[in-house]
Amino acid sequence: MLIGVAAIAFSSCKKDEVRTVINVGTAPTLTATPTTLVLLQANANNNAIKFTYTTDANFGFDAAVTYVLQISKGGTSFASASTTEVGLSKTPPLEKTFKVVDFNRELLKIINYGVATAVEVRVKASVAAAAPALYSNVVTLTCTAYPDLITYSFPDAMNIPGDFQGWSPATAPQIVNKNNGGYTNATNN
């Protein structure tokens, strides 16, 4: 009899599972204005570029989606060593505007300054490390970054003219005071 009761008890159990399945769904979209940029330090506080994107990535279930803007040197297929990422907001307006100084800082992580270089940008939408991400269309830019130079003046720095540069103090290389610990060379030579 005990076996009969146990058999009825186990056979009447029914699993009510809700399984979440990740589906590859709708990818975000991206546009950029302008697509050719020559950045200058003199314009550091001006707007450089505006990215507009969608946040309608759909993974097949209600998920907390994270969106990042991936900026990569052209032709590298977004390899990690040549890509930088910037977080994006999910609340309107769905746009990211960079000041010249901020976009230049991101570019210097992946390209050399002073040379027009192809840069590729896309939006990455993800829900978890183990789940496949969704990617927007790739926008190709042509960007020229500038070296981020700091201008010092006396007494924080001294110009050191010489015969090698025509004895012109205004165009001479500088040495910079290191917090009252002596001076060091601050040139890019």
Coordinates of C-alpha atoms in Angstrom, one line a residue:
M1 CA 0.0 0.0 0.0
L2 CA 2.9 2.3 0.8
I3 CA 4.2 1.8 -2.7
G4 CA 0.8 2.6 -4.2
V5 CA 0.5 5.9 -2.3
A6 CA 4.1 6.9 -3.2
A7 CA 3.4 6.1 -6.9
I8 CA 0.3 8.3 -6.9
A9 CA 2.1 11.1 -5.1
F10 CA 5.0 11.2 -7.6
S11 CA 2.9 10.7 -10.7
S12 CA 0.6 13.5 -9.8
C13 CA 3.4 16.1 -9.6
K14 CA 3.6 18.5 -12.5
K15 CA 6.4 21.0 -13.1
D16 CA 5.2 24.5 -13.9
E17 CA 8.3 26.1 -15.2
V18 CA 8.6 29.5 -16.9
R19 CA 11.7 29.4 -19.1
T20 CA 13.2 32.5 -20.5
V21 CA 14.7 32.1 -23.9
I22 CA 16.9 34.7 -25.4
N23 CA 16.1 35.4 -29.0
V24 CA 18.1 37.5 -31.4
G25 CA 15.7 40.3 -32.2
T26 CA 15.7 43.9 -33.3
A27 CA 19.1 45.7 -33.3
P28 CA 19.5 49.4 -32.5
T29 CA 20.2 51.9 -35.2
L30 CA 22.7 54.8 -35.3
T31 CA 23.3 58.0 -37.2
A32 CA 26.0 60.7 -36.8
T33 CA 26.4 64.3 -37.7
P34 CA 28.9 65.3 -39.1
T35 CA 30.9 62.4 -40.5
T36 CA 34.1 64.3 -41.2
L37 CA 35.8 65.9 -38.2
V38 CA 39.0 67.9 -37.9
L39 CA 39.3 68.6 -34.2
L40 CA 41.3 71.6 -32.9
Q41 CA 42.3 72.3 -29.4
A42 CA 41.2 76.0 -29.8
N43 CA 37.6 74.7 -30.2
A44 CA 37.8 72.3 -27.2
N45 CA 34.5 73.5 -25.6
N46 CA 32.5 73.5 -28.9
N47 CA 30.2 70.6 -29.8
A48 CA 32.1 68.1 -32.1
I49 CA 29.6 65.4 -33.1
K50 CA 26.1 64.2 -32.3
F51 CA 25.1 60.6 -32.4
T52 CA 21.4 59.7 -32.5
Y53 CA 20.4 56.1 -31.8
T54 CA 17.4 53.8 -31.0
T55 CA 17.0 51.7 -27.8
D56 CA 14.5 49.2 -29.1
A57 CA 16.7 46.2 -28.9
N58 CA 14.6 43.2 -28.4
F59 CA 15.9 40.0 -26.9
G60 CA 12.6 38.2 -26.7
F61 CA 11.8 39.0 -23.1
D62 CA 11.6 42.0 -20.8
A63 CA 15.3 42.6 -20.0
A64 CA 17.5 45.3 -18.6
V65 CA 19.4 46.2 -21.7
T66 CA 22.7 48.1 -21.5
Y67 CA 23.7 50.3 -24.4
V68 CA 27.2 51.5 -25.2
L69 CA 28.7 53.4 -28.1
Q70 CA 31.7 51.6 -29.5
I71 CA 34.3 53.8 -31.3
S72 CA 36.9 51.9 -33.2
K73 CA 39.8 52.5 -35.6
G74 CA 38.6 51.7 -39.1
G75 CA 39.3 48.3 -40.5
T76 CA 39.9 46.6 -37.1
S77 CA 36.5 44.9 -36.8
F78 CA 36.0 46.4 -33.4
A79 CA 38.9 44.5 -31.9
S80 CA 39.2 45.3 -28.2
A81 CA 42.7 46.9 -28.4
S82 CA 41.4 49.4 -31.0
T83 CA 38.0 50.1 -29.5
T84 CA 36.8 52.4 -26.8
E85 CA 33.3 52.4 -25.3
V86 CA 31.0 55.1 -23.9
G87 CA 27.8 54.4 -22.0
L88 CA 24.5 55.6 -23.5
S89 CA 21.3 56.7 -21.9
K90 CA 18.1 54.8 -22.4
T91 CA 15.9 57.8 -21.7
P92 CA 15.0 60.4 -24.4
P93 CA 16.4 62.2 -26.1
L94 CA 18.3 59.3 -27.5
E95 CA 21.4 61.1 -28.5
K96 CA 25.0 61.6 -27.4
T97 CA 26.7 64.9 -28.2
F98 CA 30.5 65.1 -27.6
K99 CA 32.4 68.3 -27.0
V100 CA 35.6 68.6 -29.1
V101 CA 37.8 67.9 -26.0
D102 CA 35.8 64.8 -25.0
F103 CA 35.6 63.2 -28.4
N104 CA 39.3 64.0 -29.0
R105 CA 40.1 62.2 -25.7
E106 CA 38.2 59.1 -26.9
L107 CA 39.9 59.2 -30.3
L108 CA 43.4 59.5 -28.8
K109 CA 42.8 56.1 -27.2
I110 CA 42.6 54.5 -30.7
I111 CA 44.2 56.7 -33.4
N112 CA 47.2 58.9 -33.8
Y113 CA 46.8 62.7 -33.8
G114 CA 47.4 64.9 -36.8
V115 CA 46.3 62.3 -39.4
A116 CA 42.9 61.9 -41.0
T117 CA 41.9 58.4 -40.0
A118 CA 38.8 56.2 -40.7
V119 CA 36.9 55.6 -37.5
E120 CA 33.9 53.2 -37.2
V121 CA 31.1 53.6 -34.6
R122 CA 28.2 51.4 -33.6
V123 CA 25.8 50.8 -30.7
K124 CA 26.1 47.6 -28.8
A125 CA 23.1 46.4 -26.9
S126 CA 23.6 43.6 -24.3
V127 CA 21.8 41.9 -21.4
A128 CA 24.4 39.6 -20.0
A129 CA 28.0 38.5 -20.7
A130 CA 26.8 35.0 -21.8
A131 CA 24.1 36.3 -24.1
P132 CA 24.9 37.4 -27.7
A133 CA 24.9 41.2 -28.1
L134 CA 23.0 43.1 -30.7
Y135 CA 24.8 45.7 -32.8
S136 CA 23.5 48.7 -34.8
N137 CA 24.6 49.6 -38.3
V138 CA 28.2 50.8 -38.5
V139 CA 28.7 54.6 -39.2
T140 CA 32.1 55.4 -40.7
L141 CA 33.7 58.7 -39.8
T142 CA 36.9 60.5 -41.0
C143 CA 38.6 62.0 -37.9
T144 CA 41.7 64.1 -37.3
A145 CA 42.5 64.3 -33.6
Y146 CA 44.9 66.9 -32.0
P147 CA 47.6 66.4 -29.4
D148 CA 46.3 67.5 -26.0
L149 CA 49.0 70.1 -25.2
I150 CA 49.1 72.1 -22.0
T151 CA 50.3 75.7 -22.3
Y152 CA 52.4 76.8 -19.3
S153 CA 53.6 80.3 -18.5
F154 CA 56.2 81.8 -16.1
P155 CA 56.8 81.0 -13.2
D156 CA 55.4 77.5 -13.9
A157 CA 57.5 77.2 -17.0
M158 CA 60.5 78.8 -18.6
N159 CA 61.3 79.0 -22.3
I160 CA 64.8 77.9 -23.1
P161 CA 66.0 79.5 -26.4
G162 CA 69.1 78.5 -28.2
D163 CA 71.0 78.7 -31.5
F164 CA 69.2 75.4 -32.6
Q165 CA 66.0 77.4 -32.9
G166 CA 67.2 80.9 -33.7
W167 CA 67.3 82.4 -30.2
S168 CA 63.6 83.1 -30.2
P169 CA 62.2 82.9 -26.7
A170 CA 58.6 82.9 -28.0
T171 CA 59.1 79.7 -30.0
A172 CA 61.6 78.0 -27.7
P173 CA 61.0 74.7 -25.9
Q174 CA 59.8 74.9 -22.3
I175 CA 60.9 73.4 -19.1
V176 CA 58.1 73.1 -16.5
N177 CA 58.2 73.4 -12.7
K178 CA 57.4 70.1 -11.1
N179 CA 55.7 71.4 -7.9
N180 CA 58.7 73.2 -6.7
G181 CA 60.8 70.1 -7.2
G182 CA 62.9 71.4 -10.1
Y183 CA 62.1 71.7 -13.8
T184 CA 61.6 69.1 -16.5
N185 CA 61.4 69.2 -20.3
A186 CA 57.8 69.7 -21.5
T187 CA 58.4 69.5 -25.3
N188 CA 57.2 67.0 -27.8
N189 CA 60.6 66.9 -29.5

